[in-house]
Coordinates of C-alpha atoms in Angstrom, one line a residue:
X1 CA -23.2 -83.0 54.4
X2 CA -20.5 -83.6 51.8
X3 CA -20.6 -83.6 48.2
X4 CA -20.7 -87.4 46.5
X5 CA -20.4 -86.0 43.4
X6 CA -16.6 -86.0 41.9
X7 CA -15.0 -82.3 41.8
X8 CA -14.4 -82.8 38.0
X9 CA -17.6 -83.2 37.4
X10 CA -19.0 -80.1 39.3
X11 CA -16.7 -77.8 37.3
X12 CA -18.1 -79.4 34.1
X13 CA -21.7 -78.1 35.6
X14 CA -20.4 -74.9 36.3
X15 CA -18.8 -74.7 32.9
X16 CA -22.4 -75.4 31.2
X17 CA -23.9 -73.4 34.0
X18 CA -21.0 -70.0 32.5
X19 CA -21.9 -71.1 29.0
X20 CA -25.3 -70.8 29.5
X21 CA -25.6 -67.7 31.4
X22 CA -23.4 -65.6 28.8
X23 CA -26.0 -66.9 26.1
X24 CA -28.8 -65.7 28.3
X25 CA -27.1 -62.4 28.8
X26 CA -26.1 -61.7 25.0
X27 CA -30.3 -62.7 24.5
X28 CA -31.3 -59.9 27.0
X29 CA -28.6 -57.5 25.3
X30 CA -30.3 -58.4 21.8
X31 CA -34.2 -57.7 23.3
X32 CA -34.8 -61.0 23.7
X33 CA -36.6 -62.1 26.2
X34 CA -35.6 -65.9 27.3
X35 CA -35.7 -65.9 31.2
X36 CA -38.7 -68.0 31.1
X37 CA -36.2 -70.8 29.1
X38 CA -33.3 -70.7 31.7
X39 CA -32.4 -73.5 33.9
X40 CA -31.7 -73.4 37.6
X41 CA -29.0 -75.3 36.8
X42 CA -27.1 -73.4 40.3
X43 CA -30.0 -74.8 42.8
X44 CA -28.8 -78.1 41.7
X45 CA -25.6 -77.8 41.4
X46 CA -25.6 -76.3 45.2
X47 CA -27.2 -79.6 46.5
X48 CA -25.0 -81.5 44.4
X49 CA -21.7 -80.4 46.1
X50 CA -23.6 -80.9 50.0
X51 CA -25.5 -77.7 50.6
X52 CA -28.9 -78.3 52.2
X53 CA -31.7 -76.5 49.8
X54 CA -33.3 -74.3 52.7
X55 CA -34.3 -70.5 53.0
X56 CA -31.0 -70.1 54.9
X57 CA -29.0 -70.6 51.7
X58 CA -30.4 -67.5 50.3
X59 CA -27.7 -66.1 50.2
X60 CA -25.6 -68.3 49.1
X61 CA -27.4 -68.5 45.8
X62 CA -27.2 -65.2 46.0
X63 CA -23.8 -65.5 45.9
X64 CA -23.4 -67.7 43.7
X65 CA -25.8 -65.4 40.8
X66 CA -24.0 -62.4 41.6
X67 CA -20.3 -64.3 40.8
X68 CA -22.0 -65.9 37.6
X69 CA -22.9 -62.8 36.8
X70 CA -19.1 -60.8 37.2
X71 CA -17.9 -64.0 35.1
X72 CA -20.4 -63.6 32.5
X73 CA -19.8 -59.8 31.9
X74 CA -16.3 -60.5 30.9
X75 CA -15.9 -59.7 26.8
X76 CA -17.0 -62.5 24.9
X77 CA -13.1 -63.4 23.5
X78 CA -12.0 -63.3 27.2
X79 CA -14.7 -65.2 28.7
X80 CA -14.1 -67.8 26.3
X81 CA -10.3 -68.2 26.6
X82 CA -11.1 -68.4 30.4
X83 CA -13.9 -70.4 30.6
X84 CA -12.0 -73.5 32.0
X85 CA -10.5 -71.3 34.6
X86 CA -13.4 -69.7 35.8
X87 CA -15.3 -72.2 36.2
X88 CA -12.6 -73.8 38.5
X89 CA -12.2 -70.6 40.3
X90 CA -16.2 -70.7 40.7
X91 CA -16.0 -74.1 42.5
X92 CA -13.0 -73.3 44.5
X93 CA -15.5 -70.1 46.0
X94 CA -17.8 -72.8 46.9
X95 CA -15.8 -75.4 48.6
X96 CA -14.2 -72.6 51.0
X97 CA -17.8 -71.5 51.3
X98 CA -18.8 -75.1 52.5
X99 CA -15.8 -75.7 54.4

């Protein structure tokens, strides 16, 4: 299956989807406890750009956590200035996943 959803619009979820995950991280960093408050944002995302949601995408979403989590360890100024980028890069990992 393909994605139906417009590329632009898929980086601007991944964006949110870095954004969010660097917030979660600097709460766990604090003490503070806010998994039970975080999206799955990714799952969706996933089906969005035409990956079937079955067990055999495990790993992809594993995938996909781990690289959301090497973008979101990035210093806070860097992450920020790069945002944009990464979240490009992010989608571009996908699609040559998918392809």
């Amino acid at each position: 299956m393909t994605s139906l959803i417009p590329a632009p619009l898929i980086v601007l979820l991944l964006k949110e989807e870095l954004k969010s995950q660097k917030l979660m991280s600097g709460l766990n960093q604090l003490g503070i406890v806010a998994e039970p408050y975080q999206s799955d944002l990714g799952r969706v995302i996933l089906m969005l750009m035409g990956f079937a949601n079955s067990e055999q995408d495990e790993a992809l979403y594993t995938f996909y956590n781990e690289q959301l989590g090497l973008f979101t360890a990035l210093e806070i100024g860097v992450f920020q200035q790069q945002l944009d980028h990464l979240a490009l890069r992010l989608y571009q990992e996908l699609e040559a996943i998918r392809r």
